[in-house]
Coordinates of C-alpha atoms in Angstrom, one line a residue:
M296 CA 27.7 5.1 -9.1
A297 CA 27.7 2.5 -11.5
G298 CA 29.9 0.2 -9.3
D299 CA 30.9 -3.0 -11.5
H300 CA 27.8 -2.6 -13.6
E301 CA 26.9 -0.1 -16.4
E302 CA 24.1 2.1 -15.7
N303 CA 22.2 1.3 -18.9
G304 CA 21.7 -2.4 -18.0
P305 CA 18.2 -3.9 -17.8
G306 CA 15.7 -2.2 -15.3
S307 CA 18.1 0.9 -15.4
R308 CA 16.4 4.2 -15.0
R309 CA 17.9 7.8 -13.7
T310 CA 15.3 10.2 -11.9
E311 CA 16.5 13.8 -10.9
L312 CA 15.6 14.7 -7.6
P313 CA 15.4 17.9 -5.4
G314 CA 18.5 19.5 -4.0
G315 CA 20.7 18.3 -7.1
R316 CA 20.2 14.6 -5.9
L317 CA 20.2 12.0 -8.6
L318 CA 18.4 8.2 -8.2
V319 CA 19.8 5.8 -10.0
V320 CA 18.4 2.2 -10.6
R321 CA 20.7 0.1 -12.1
P322 CA 21.8 -3.8 -12.1
M323 CA 23.4 -5.3 -8.7
G324 CA 26.8 -6.8 -8.6
P325 CA 29.5 -7.7 -6.1
A326 CA 30.7 -4.2 -5.6
D327 CA 27.3 -3.4 -3.8
V328 CA 27.6 -5.8 -0.9
D329 CA 28.7 -3.2 1.6
G330 CA 26.2 -1.0 0.2
L331 CA 23.5 -3.4 0.9
Q332 CA 24.9 -4.6 4.2
A333 CA 24.5 -0.9 5.2
L334 CA 20.7 -1.0 3.7
Y335 CA 19.7 -3.8 5.9
A336 CA 21.7 -2.6 8.9
G337 CA 19.3 0.4 9.0
L338 CA 15.7 -2.0 8.8
D339 CA 13.8 -2.2 12.1
D340 CA 12.5 -5.4 13.3
D341 CA 9.0 -5.0 11.4
A342 CA 11.0 -4.4 8.0
R343 CA 13.0 -7.3 8.8
Y344 CA 10.0 -9.5 9.5
R345 CA 8.1 -8.5 6.4
R346 CA 11.4 -9.2 4.3
F347 CA 12.4 -12.4 6.2
F348 CA 9.3 -13.6 8.0
A349 CA 11.6 -13.5 10.9
V350 CA 13.8 -10.8 12.7
Y351 CA 16.9 -11.9 10.8
R352 CA 20.3 -10.1 10.6
P353 CA 22.1 -12.1 7.7
G354 CA 25.5 -12.1 7.3
R355 CA 28.2 -10.8 4.7
D356 CA 27.8 -14.4 3.0
W357 CA 24.1 -13.8 2.5
F358 CA 24.8 -10.5 0.8
E359 CA 27.6 -11.9 -1.3
R360 CA 25.3 -14.6 -2.6
M361 CA 22.6 -11.9 -3.3
A362 CA 24.8 -9.9 -5.1
A363 CA 25.6 -12.7 -7.3
V364 CA 21.9 -13.4 -8.5
A365 CA 22.9 -12.8 -12.4
D366 CA 25.1 -15.7 -12.0
R367 CA 22.1 -18.0 -11.0
G368 CA 20.4 -16.8 -14.1
G369 CA 18.5 -14.1 -12.0
L370 CA 18.1 -10.4 -12.0
G371 CA 19.1 -7.8 -9.2
L372 CA 18.6 -4.0 -9.1
V373 CA 19.9 -1.5 -6.4
A374 CA 18.7 1.9 -6.1
M375 CA 21.3 4.4 -5.4
V376 CA 21.2 8.1 -4.3
A377 CA 23.7 10.4 -4.6
G378 CA 23.6 14.6 -4.1
P379 CA 26.1 17.4 -4.0
A380 CA 27.1 16.9 -0.2
A381 CA 26.8 13.7 0.4
E382 CA 28.1 10.1 -0.6
P383 CA 26.1 7.7 -2.9
A384 CA 24.1 5.1 -0.9
I385 CA 21.7 2.5 -1.5
V386 CA 18.3 2.9 -0.6
G387 CA 16.5 -0.1 -2.0
D388 CA 16.9 -3.3 -4.0
A389 CA 14.9 -5.8 -5.7
T390 CA 16.0 -9.2 -7.0
L391 CA 14.5 -12.1 -9.0
E392 CA 15.6 -15.6 -8.1
P393 CA 15.2 -18.2 -10.9
L394 CA 12.4 -20.8 -10.2
A395 CA 12.3 -24.4 -11.5
N396 CA 9.0 -23.7 -13.1
G397 CA 10.4 -21.0 -15.3
D398 CA 9.0 -18.1 -13.2
G399 CA 11.1 -15.9 -11.0
E400 CA 10.9 -14.9 -7.3
L401 CA 10.6 -11.5 -6.1
A402 CA 12.1 -9.7 -3.1
I403 CA 12.3 -6.0 -2.6
T404 CA 13.4 -3.8 0.4
V405 CA 13.4 -0.1 0.6
D406 CA 14.8 2.0 3.2
R407 CA 12.3 3.7 5.5
A408 CA 12.9 7.1 4.4
W409 CA 12.3 6.3 0.9
R410 CA 8.9 4.0 1.1
G411 CA 5.8 5.3 -0.7
W412 CA 6.7 5.8 -4.2
L413 CA 10.3 3.9 -4.4
G414 CA 8.6 0.5 -3.9
P415 CA 6.7 0.8 -7.2
Y416 CA 9.2 2.3 -9.0
L417 CA 11.7 -0.3 -8.2
L418 CA 8.9 -3.0 -9.0
D419 CA 8.3 -1.7 -12.5
A420 CA 11.8 -1.5 -13.2
L421 CA 12.3 -5.1 -12.1
I422 CA 9.2 -6.4 -14.1
D423 CA 10.6 -4.7 -17.2
A424 CA 13.9 -6.3 -16.7
A425 CA 12.5 -9.8 -16.1
A426 CA 10.3 -9.5 -19.2
Q427 CA 13.5 -8.7 -21.3
A428 CA 14.9 -11.6 -19.7
G429 CA 12.3 -14.0 -20.8
F430 CA 10.4 -14.4 -17.5
S431 CA 6.5 -14.7 -18.0
N432 CA 5.8 -14.5 -14.5
V433 CA 7.3 -13.1 -10.9
E434 CA 6.0 -14.9 -7.8
A435 CA 6.3 -13.6 -4.3
D436 CA 5.4 -14.8 -0.8
V437 CA 3.7 -11.9 0.9
L438 CA 2.5 -11.8 4.7
C439 CA -1.1 -11.0 4.6
S440 CA -0.3 -8.4 7.1
N441 CA 2.1 -6.5 4.8
L442 CA -0.3 -4.1 3.7
P443 CA 1.9 -2.0 1.9
M444 CA 3.4 -4.9 -0.5
L445 CA 0.0 -6.4 -1.0
S446 CA -1.3 -3.0 -2.0
L447 CA 1.7 -2.7 -4.5
I448 CA 0.7 -5.9 -6.2
R449 CA -2.5 -6.0 -6.2
C450 CA -2.4 -2.5 -8.3
R451 CA -1.2 -5.0 -11.4
S452 CA -2.2 -8.3 -13.0
Y453 CA -1.9 -11.0 -10.4
A454 CA -3.2 -14.6 -9.3
V455 CA -2.7 -16.5 -6.2
M456 CA -1.3 -19.8 -5.8
P457 CA -3.7 -20.9 -2.8
K458 CA -2.6 -22.7 0.4
D459 CA -3.5 -23.6 3.6
E460 CA -1.7 -21.1 5.3
W461 CA -3.7 -18.3 6.3
T462 CA -0.7 -15.7 7.0
V463 CA 1.1 -15.8 3.8
M464 CA 0.0 -15.2 0.4
R465 CA 1.9 -16.6 -2.6
L466 CA 1.1 -14.1 -5.4
V467 CA 2.0 -14.4 -9.2
L468 CA 2.6 -11.4 -11.2
A469 CA 2.6 -10.9 -15.2
T470 CA 5.8 -9.3 -16.6
D471 CA 4.0 -8.3 -19.9
G472 CA 0.9 -6.1 -18.6
A473 CA -1.6 -8.6 -19.8
A474 CA -4.7 -8.7 -17.7
T475 CA -3.6 -11.9 -16.0
P476 CA -0.6 -13.9 -15.7
R477 CA 0.3 -17.1 -17.5
W478 CA 0.4 -20.8 -16.4
P479 CA 4.2 -21.3 -15.4
D480 CA 5.8 -22.9 -18.5
G481 CA 7.8 -25.5 -16.4
D482 CA 4.9 -27.1 -14.5
G483 CA 3.6 -30.1 -16.2
G484 CA 0.8 -31.1 -13.9
R485 CA -3.1 -30.6 -14.7
R486 CA -4.0 -27.0 -14.2
V487 CA -6.9 -25.9 -12.0
L488 CA -7.9 -22.4 -11.9
V489 CA -9.9 -21.3 -8.6
E490 CA -12.6 -18.6 -8.9
G491 CA -12.9 -17.4 -5.4
A492 CA -12.7 -14.7 -2.9
G493 CA -8.9 -14.1 -2.5
G494 CA -8.2 -17.0 -4.9
R495 CA -8.9 -19.7 -1.8
W496 CA -9.6 -22.9 -2.1
R497 CA -10.1 -25.4 0.9
G498 CA -8.9 -28.4 -1.4
A499 CA -5.5 -26.4 -2.0
A500 CA -3.3 -28.6 0.0
A501 CA -4.9 -31.7 -1.0
A502 CA -4.7 -30.5 -4.7
E503 CA -0.6 -29.8 -4.4
A504 CA -0.3 -33.5 -2.8
A505 CA -2.0 -34.8 -5.7
G506 CA 0.4 -33.0 -8.2
L507 CA -2.3 -30.3 -9.5
Q508 CA -1.1 -27.2 -10.8
V509 CA -3.5 -24.5 -9.1
L510 CA -4.0 -20.8 -9.6
G511 CA -6.4 -18.7 -8.0
C512 CA -8.2 -15.7 -9.3
P513 CA -9.3 -13.1 -6.5
G514 CA -12.6 -13.0 -8.4
P515 CA -14.5 -10.2 -10.3
E516 CA -15.0 -8.2 -7.0
G517 CA -11.3 -8.6 -5.7
R518 CA -9.5 -7.1 -8.8
R519 CA -8.4 -3.5 -9.4
R520 CA -8.0 -4.3 -13.3
A521 CA -11.1 -5.6 -15.3
C522 CA -11.8 -9.2 -15.7
P523 CA -11.0 -10.3 -19.1
A524 CA -14.0 -12.6 -19.1
L525 CA -16.5 -10.1 -17.9
A526 CA -15.0 -7.6 -20.7
G527 CA -16.1 -10.3 -23.4
A528 CA -12.4 -11.5 -23.9
P529 CA -11.4 -15.1 -23.3
C530 CA -9.3 -15.4 -19.9
P531 CA -5.7 -16.9 -20.6
L532 CA -5.8 -18.6 -17.1
A533 CA -9.4 -20.2 -17.7
A534 CA -8.7 -21.1 -21.4
H535 CA -5.7 -23.1 -20.5
A536 CA -7.1 -24.6 -17.4
D537 CA -7.7 -28.4 -17.5
A538 CA -10.8 -27.4 -14.8
I539 CA -12.3 -24.5 -13.2
V540 CA -13.2 -24.6 -9.6
V541 CA -15.8 -21.8 -8.4
N542 CA -15.5 -21.6 -4.8
H543 CA -18.8 -20.3 -3.1
P544 CA -19.6 -17.5 -5.5
P545 CA -21.5 -14.8 -4.0
D546 CA -24.8 -13.9 -4.8
S547 CA -23.9 -10.7 -6.9
E548 CA -24.4 -10.0 -10.6
Q549 CA -20.7 -10.1 -11.3
W550 CA -20.2 -13.5 -9.9
Q551 CA -23.2 -14.8 -11.7
R552 CA -22.3 -13.5 -15.0
L553 CA -18.9 -14.9 -14.5
R554 CA -20.3 -18.3 -14.1
E555 CA -22.3 -17.8 -17.1
V556 CA -19.3 -16.4 -19.5
H557 CA -17.4 -19.5 -18.7
A558 CA -19.2 -21.8 -20.7
T559 CA -19.4 -19.5 -23.5
L560 CA -15.7 -18.1 -23.5
H561 CA -14.3 -21.3 -22.6
P562 CA -16.1 -24.2 -24.0
G563 CA -14.9 -27.6 -23.2
V564 CA -13.1 -26.5 -19.6
P565 CA -15.1 -28.2 -17.2
V566 CA -16.3 -26.1 -14.4
L567 CA -17.1 -27.2 -10.9
V568 CA -18.8 -25.4 -8.3
E569 CA -18.6 -25.5 -4.1
L570 CA -22.1 -24.0 -3.2
G571 CA -23.7 -23.0 -0.3
P572 CA -26.8 -24.7 1.2
E573 CA -29.0 -22.3 -0.8
D574 CA -27.1 -22.0 -3.9
A575 CA -28.1 -24.2 -7.0
A576 CA -25.6 -25.1 -9.7
R577 CA -26.2 -24.1 -13.4
P578 CA -26.3 -26.0 -16.6
G579 CA -23.1 -27.7 -17.2
E580 CA -21.7 -27.2 -13.8
E581 CA -20.6 -29.9 -11.5
V582 CA -21.2 -29.7 -7.5
L583 CA -18.5 -30.2 -5.4
A584 CA -19.2 -31.7 -1.8
G585 CA -17.5 -33.8 0.6
S586 CA -14.0 -33.7 2.2
P587 CA -11.1 -31.6 0.3
E588 CA -9.6 -35.0 -0.6
E589 CA -13.1 -35.7 -2.5
E590 CA -13.3 -32.5 -3.9
V591 CA -9.8 -32.9 -5.6
A592 CA -10.5 -36.3 -6.7
A593 CA -13.6 -34.9 -8.6
V594 CA -11.5 -32.1 -10.1
E595 CA -8.9 -34.7 -11.1
R596 CA -11.4 -36.8 -12.8
A597 CA -12.8 -33.5 -14.4
A598 CA -9.2 -32.5 -15.5
D599 CA -8.6 -35.9 -17.2
R600 CA -11.8 -35.7 -19.2
R601 CA -10.3 -32.4 -20.4
R602 CA -7.0 -33.6 -21.6
T603 CA -8.4 -37.1 -23.2

């Protein structure tokens, strides 16, 4: 089952299964091309759309490139099952392609018969391997309709890269188990943290065009792990931001408290708030108003003041 890699490489795991079967997760290599092709040949159209955002059937050259991900500085794992009366077969894969900002881009595929627990198992293995390889974060584009993948990621520490596209979410996961991801090391733009339901902000596209680096927090009520700021600890994303945008905060105790603690836990980081007609700014907050481009211009000015 080892192919051209040892079973004790980064991310490797072994689990005994009922019926004398054995599941092995190990590094991916060129000898896995045939097995990967067989895995993808068994995907239905829905699974293909979730994986490729199209009903795409890749050719052998695509699998050859995938299997050589380690040659590009990335990571690849395969999950193989073997039993007393069956040939070893690949039932899942997880890859991490290196990105220019220092993060890695995540992709996972699992055979229908093995979905449920194998996806989280593979993701944990890949994140462990990514941490060993020096990746601070992993990123993934996920269809908003792909509820199993969204649920898988939301169980972990994550942030959102806001965009205007409402059918796809760009999610960022920490590899070190911290309460939040880190700002990508390779992006030099001014850092803007968006606190908003789902991490959305209508100025996201204009901010990207202006060269701002934007990450969105899903808010204190949209997290499955405790918000560090509400627990009384500085938030790494907020503390290292050049500006914080609070996007239409709901009138709830948690949201109002979050606005209060930014001033005490993250002094010096300007807070700009996009408010509804009946809301009011708190001391120290700047109100955002106007078009998305005007909002972004105000955020840029605040971020420049922070950096000087």
